[in-house]
XYZ file of C-alpha atoms in Angstrom:
393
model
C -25.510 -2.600 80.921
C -28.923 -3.127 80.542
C -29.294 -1.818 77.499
C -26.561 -3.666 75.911
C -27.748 -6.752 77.569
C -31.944 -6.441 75.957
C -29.995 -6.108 73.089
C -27.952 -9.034 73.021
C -31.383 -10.570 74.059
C -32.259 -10.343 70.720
C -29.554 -11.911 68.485
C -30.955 -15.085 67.808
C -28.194 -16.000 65.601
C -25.903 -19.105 67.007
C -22.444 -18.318 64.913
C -22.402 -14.466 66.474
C -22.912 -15.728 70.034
C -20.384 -17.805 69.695
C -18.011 -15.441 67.431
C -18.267 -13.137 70.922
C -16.869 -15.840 73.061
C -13.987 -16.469 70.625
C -13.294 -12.974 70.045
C -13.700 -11.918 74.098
C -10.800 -14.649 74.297
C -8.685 -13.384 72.028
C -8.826 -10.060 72.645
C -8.507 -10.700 76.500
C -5.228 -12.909 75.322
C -3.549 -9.904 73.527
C -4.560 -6.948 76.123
C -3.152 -9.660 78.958
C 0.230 -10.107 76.965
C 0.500 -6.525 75.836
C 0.359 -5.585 79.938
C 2.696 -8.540 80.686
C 5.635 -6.860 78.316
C 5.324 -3.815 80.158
C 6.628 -6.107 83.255
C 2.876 -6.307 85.030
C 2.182 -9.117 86.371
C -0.350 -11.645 87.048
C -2.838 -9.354 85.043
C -4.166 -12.221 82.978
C -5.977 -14.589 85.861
C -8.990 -11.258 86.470
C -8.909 -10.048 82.689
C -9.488 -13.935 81.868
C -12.052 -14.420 84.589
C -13.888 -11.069 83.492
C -13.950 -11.856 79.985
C -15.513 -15.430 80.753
C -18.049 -13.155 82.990
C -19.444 -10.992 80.517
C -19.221 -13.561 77.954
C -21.716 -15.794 80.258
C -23.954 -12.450 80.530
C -24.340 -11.587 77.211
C -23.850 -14.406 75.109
C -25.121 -17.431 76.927
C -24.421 -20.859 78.230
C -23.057 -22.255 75.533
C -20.621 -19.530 74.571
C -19.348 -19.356 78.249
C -18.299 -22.859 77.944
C -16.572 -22.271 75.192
C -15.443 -18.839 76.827
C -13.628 -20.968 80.047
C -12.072 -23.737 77.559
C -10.884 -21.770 75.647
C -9.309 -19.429 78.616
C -8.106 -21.956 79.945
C -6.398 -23.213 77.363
C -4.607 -19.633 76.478
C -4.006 -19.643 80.198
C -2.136 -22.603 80.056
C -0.199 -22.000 76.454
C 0.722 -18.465 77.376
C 0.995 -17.873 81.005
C 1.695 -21.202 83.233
C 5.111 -22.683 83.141
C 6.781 -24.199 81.010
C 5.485 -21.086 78.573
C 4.328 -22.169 75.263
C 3.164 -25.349 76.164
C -0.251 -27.292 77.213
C 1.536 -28.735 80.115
C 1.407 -27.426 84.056
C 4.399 -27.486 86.434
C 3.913 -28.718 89.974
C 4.939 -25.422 90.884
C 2.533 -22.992 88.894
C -0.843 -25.978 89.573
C -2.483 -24.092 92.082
C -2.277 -21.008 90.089
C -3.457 -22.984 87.572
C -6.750 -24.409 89.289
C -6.995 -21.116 91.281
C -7.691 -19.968 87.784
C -9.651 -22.303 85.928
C -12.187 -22.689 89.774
C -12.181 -18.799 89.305
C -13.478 -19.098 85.851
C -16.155 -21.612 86.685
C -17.577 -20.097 89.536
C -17.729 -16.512 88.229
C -19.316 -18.178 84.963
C -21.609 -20.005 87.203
C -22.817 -17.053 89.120
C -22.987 -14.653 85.640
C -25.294 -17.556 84.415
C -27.573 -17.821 87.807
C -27.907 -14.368 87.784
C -28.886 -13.915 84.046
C -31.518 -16.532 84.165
C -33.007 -14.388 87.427
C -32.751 -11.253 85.754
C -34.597 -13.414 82.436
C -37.026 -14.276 84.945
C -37.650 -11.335 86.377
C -37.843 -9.499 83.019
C -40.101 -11.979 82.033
C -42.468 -11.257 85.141
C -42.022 -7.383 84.390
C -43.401 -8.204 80.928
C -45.908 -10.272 82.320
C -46.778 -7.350 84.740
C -47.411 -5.002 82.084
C -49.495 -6.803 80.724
C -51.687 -7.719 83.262
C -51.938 -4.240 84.173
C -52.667 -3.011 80.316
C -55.292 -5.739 80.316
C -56.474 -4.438 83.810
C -56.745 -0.902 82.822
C -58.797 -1.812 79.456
C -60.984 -3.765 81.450
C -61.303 -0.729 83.988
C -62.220 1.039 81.252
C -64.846 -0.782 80.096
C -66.022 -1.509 83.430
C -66.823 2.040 83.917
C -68.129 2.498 80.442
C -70.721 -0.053 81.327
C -71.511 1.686 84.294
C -72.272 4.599 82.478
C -74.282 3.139 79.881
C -76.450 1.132 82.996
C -76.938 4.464 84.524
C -77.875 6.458 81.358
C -80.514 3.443 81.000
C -81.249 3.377 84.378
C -82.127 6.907 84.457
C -83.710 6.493 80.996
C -85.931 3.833 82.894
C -87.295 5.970 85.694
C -88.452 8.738 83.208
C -89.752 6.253 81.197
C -91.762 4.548 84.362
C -92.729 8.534 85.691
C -93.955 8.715 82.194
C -95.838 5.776 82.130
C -97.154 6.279 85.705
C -98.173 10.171 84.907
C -99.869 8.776 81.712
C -101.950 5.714 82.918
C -103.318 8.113 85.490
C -104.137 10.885 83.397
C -106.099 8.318 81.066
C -107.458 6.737 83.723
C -108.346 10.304 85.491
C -109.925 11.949 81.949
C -111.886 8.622 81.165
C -113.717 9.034 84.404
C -116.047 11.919 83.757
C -117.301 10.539 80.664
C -117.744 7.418 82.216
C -119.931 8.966 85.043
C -121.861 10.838 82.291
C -122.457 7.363 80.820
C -123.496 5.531 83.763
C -125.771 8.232 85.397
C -127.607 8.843 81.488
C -127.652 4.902 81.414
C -129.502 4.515 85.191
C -131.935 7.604 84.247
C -132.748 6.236 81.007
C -133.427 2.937 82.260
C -135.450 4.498 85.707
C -137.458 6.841 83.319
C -137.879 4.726 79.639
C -138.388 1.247 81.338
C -142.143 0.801 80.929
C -141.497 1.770 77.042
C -138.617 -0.790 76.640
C -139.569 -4.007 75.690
C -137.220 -7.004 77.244
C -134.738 -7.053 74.623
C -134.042 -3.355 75.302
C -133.883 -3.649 78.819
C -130.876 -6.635 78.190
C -129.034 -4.361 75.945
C -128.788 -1.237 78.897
C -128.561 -3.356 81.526
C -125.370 -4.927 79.729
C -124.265 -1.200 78.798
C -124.543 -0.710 82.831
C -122.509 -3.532 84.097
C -120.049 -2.988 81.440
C -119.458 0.630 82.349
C -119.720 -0.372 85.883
C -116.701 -3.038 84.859
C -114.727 -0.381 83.523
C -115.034 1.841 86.808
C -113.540 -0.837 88.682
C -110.700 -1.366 85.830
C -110.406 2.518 85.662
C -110.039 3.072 89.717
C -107.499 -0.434 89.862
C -105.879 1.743 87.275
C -105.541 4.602 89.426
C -104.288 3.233 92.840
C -101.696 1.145 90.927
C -100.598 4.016 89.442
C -100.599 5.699 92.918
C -98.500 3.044 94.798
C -95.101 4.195 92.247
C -96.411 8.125 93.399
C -97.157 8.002 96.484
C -94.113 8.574 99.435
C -93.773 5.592 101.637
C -92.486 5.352 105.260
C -90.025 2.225 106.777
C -90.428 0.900 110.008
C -90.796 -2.137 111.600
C -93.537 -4.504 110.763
C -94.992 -7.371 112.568
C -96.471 -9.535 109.824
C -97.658 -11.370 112.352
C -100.235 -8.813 113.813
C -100.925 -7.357 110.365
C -101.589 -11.043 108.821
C -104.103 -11.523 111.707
C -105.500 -7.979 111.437
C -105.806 -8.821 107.105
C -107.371 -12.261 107.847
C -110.099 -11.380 110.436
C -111.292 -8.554 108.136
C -111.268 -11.167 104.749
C -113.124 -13.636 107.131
C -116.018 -11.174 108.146
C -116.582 -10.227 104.459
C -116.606 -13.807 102.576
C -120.138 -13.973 102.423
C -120.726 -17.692 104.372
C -117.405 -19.208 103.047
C -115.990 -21.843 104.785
C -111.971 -20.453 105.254
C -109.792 -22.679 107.338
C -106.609 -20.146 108.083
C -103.658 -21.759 109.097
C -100.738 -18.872 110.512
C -96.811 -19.869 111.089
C -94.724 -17.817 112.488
C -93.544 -14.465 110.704
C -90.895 -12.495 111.145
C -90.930 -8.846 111.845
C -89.966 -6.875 108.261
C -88.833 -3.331 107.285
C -91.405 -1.846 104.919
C -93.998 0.828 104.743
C -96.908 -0.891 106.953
C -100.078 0.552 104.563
C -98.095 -0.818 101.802
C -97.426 -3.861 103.208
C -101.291 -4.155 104.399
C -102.243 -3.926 100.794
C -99.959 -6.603 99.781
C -101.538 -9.012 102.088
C -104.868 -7.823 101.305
C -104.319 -8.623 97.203
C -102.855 -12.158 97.956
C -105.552 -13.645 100.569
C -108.266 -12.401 98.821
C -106.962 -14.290 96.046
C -106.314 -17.101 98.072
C -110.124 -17.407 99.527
C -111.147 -16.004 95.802
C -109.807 -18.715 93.646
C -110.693 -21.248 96.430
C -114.441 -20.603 95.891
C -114.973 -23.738 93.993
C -114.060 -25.995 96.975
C -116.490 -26.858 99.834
C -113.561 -25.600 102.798
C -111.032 -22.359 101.593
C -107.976 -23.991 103.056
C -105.146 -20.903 103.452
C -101.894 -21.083 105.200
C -99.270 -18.233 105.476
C -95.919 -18.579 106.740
C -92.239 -18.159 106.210
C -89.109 -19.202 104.556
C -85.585 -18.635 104.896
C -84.438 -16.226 101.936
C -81.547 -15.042 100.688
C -79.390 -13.006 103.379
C -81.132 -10.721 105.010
C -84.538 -11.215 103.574
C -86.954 -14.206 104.620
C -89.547 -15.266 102.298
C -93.488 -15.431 103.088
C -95.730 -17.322 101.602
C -99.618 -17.371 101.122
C -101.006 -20.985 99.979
C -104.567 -22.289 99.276
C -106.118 -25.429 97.899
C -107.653 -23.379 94.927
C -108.347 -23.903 90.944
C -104.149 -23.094 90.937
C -102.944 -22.334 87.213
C -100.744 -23.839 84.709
C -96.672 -23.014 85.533
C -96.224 -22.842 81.878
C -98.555 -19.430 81.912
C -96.985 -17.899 85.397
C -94.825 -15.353 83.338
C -98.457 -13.436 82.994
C -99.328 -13.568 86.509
C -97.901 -10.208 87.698
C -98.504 -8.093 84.510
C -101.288 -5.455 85.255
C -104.706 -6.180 83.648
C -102.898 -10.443 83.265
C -106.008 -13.189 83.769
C -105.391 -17.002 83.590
C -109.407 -17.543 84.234
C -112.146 -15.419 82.313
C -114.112 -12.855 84.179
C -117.431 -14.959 83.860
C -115.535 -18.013 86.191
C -113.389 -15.231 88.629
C -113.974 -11.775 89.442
C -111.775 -9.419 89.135
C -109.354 -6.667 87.243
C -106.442 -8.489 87.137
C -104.499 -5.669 88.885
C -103.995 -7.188 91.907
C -100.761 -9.367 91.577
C -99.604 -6.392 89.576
C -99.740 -4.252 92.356
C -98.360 -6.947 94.840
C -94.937 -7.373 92.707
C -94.546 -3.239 92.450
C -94.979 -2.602 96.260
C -92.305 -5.954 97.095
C -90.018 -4.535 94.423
C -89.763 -0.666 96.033
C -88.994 -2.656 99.307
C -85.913 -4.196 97.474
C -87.915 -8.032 97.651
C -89.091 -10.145 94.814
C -92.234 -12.136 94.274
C -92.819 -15.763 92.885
C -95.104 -18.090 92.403
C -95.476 -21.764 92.135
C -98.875 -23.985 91.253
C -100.567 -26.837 89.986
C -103.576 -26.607 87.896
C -106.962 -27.596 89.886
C -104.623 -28.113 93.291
C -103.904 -24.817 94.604
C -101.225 -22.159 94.191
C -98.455 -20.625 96.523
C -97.341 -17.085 96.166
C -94.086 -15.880 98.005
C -92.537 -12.638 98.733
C -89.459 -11.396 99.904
C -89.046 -8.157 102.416
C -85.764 -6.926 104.538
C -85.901 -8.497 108.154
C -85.898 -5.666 110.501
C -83.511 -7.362 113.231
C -80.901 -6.088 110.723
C -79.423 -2.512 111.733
C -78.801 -1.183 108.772
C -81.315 1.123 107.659
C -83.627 1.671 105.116
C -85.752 3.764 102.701
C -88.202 2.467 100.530
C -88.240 5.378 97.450
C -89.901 5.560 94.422
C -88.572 3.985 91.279
């Protein structure tokens, strides 16, 4: 039945839908009056009413109207009294309207129940769909997934790389660097009396410079370090480690004037020597770049963050920088100032955004030019239970 009915689905043609009905009729007409001869009788009120059924099913609305007029009619003509005649007796009415409610209803409930089983089909088809669609989707899904984790993995060699590279340079470069320092120092303890004050300019500027590119050589190193080295989670008081940070920045700022203001901080899940080294980078920055102003004004607090992880921040009332440059401020060997205004290797911030990024954080920063800059990280709060491992890229 189903078959045949998806296939009547399809005839879109009008005059063959209704050529069914007519034919159903007629046929249903002849097998009725063929039984009748053979004295049976009654037989052509439920092969009537079945005909207008399955006309209703398979052909439509339209047909089945014309299916139950057109019944009725032969049920009048051939099979109500007087025979052979349009007109009803009193006596064979009610057989009449028994018949002609009969065909109605069971027309009524073949057409209800073809426009649920249309409905239905059509949410099958709809189904099918959804669930092709859903599978190609899946299937992308995962082929992205694959790709990200080919690159992923293509990353971390690639950073291993880099890391084993930048500190083989920066190891190699140092003995040479050493041989040009110490020659430099005994030529200029030994050959100074023969040097006239031009000379002694041009080695003490070969000196500082290879001097300079210690420093930029060892800031090589421990940044290269901090993606090598294991690190350990626990608990963290910022609190105590921000106080322990500031008092030892205070003793060493050479007669600065450093006004420290301290919110409260929340206790954080990180490696503690890591985090100690993160604090260390961004106050001395903070009292660095505030050199210029009579009072070092520096306050540290917190945030909220996102979820589980608050932010803290380090302000001052320094030289600040332009927002338009702050893109550069994290990138190793980065400087918005020249080296003549600012010490420094410009590894620093650099090494700040690695260490918050293997404890899952991020950093930011906002500023002003000539009115002071604020730098903010984000770390896991360690009231959470969940927990965690800091690991190497």
């Amino acid at each position: 039945m189903a078959y045949w009915d998806s296939e009547f689905q399809r005839v879109q043609s009008p005059f063959l839908r209704y050529g069914i009905s007519v034919a159903a009729v007629v046929i249903a007409t002849a097998i009725a009056l063929a039984v009748q001869e053979y004295q049976f009788r009654d037989v052509e009120l439920p092969v009537l009413v079945l005909v207008v059924g399955l006309v209703t099913w398979y052909a439509g609305t339209g047909p089945a109207v014309v299916a139950v007029l057109l019944s009725t009619a032969v049920f009048a003509y051939f099979f109500a009294e007087p025979l052979y005649s349009f007109y009803v007796s009193a006596r064979d009415l009610p057989y009449f309207l028994i018949f002609v409610l009969s065909a109605v209803i069971v027309a009524s409930f073949s057409a209800v129940r073809r426009r649920i089983e249309d409905n239905l089909r059509h949410a099958r088809d709809q189904l099918q769909i959804e669930l092709l669609q859903r599978r190609q989707h899946e299937v992308e899904i995962r082929k992205l997934n694959m790709e990200l984790t080919e690159r992923a993995a293509e990353l971390a060699a690639a950073n291993k790389e880099l890391e084993s590279f930048a500190y083989s340079v920066s190891h190699d470069l140092r003995a040479p660097l050493r041989h040009l320092v110490g020659y430099s120092e005994l030529l200029q303890k030994h050959a100074t009396s023969s040097l006239d004050e031009k000379s002694q300019r041009y080695l003490q500027t070969i000196l500082e410079a290879a001097k300079k590119m210690g420093n930029l050589i060892d800031d090589l190193l421990a940044f290269s370090r901090i993606g090598r080295a294991e690190a350990k989670t626990t608990a963290v008081d910022m609190q105590q480690l921000v106080a322990e940070v500031t008092s030892e920045i205070g003793a060493q700022a050479n007669g600065q004037e450093i006004s420290w203001k301290i919110g409260a901080l929340p206790v954080c899940l990180g490696d503690r020597a890591l985090l100690r080294l993160v604090l260390v980078n961004l106050l001395a920055n903070a009292v660095k770049f505030s050199g210029t102003r009579p009072q070092a004004e520096v306050e540290i607090g917190s945030v909220d963050g996102h979820g589980d992880k608050p932010e803290i921040f380090v302000k001052d009332n320094g030289v600040g920088f332009d927002m338009q440059y702050a893109d550069k401020l994290f990138g190793v060997f980065q400087r918005l100032h020249r080296a003549d205004e600012f010490e420094g290797t410009g590894i620093g911030l650099a090494t700040v955004q690695s260490i918050v990024n293997r404890h899952g954080g991020a950093v930011r920063a906002e500023g002003t030019l000539d009115q002071g800059a604020t730098f903010y990280f984000s770390l896991p709060n360690a009231k959470q239970p969940v927990e965690r491992t800091v690991s190497a890229p």
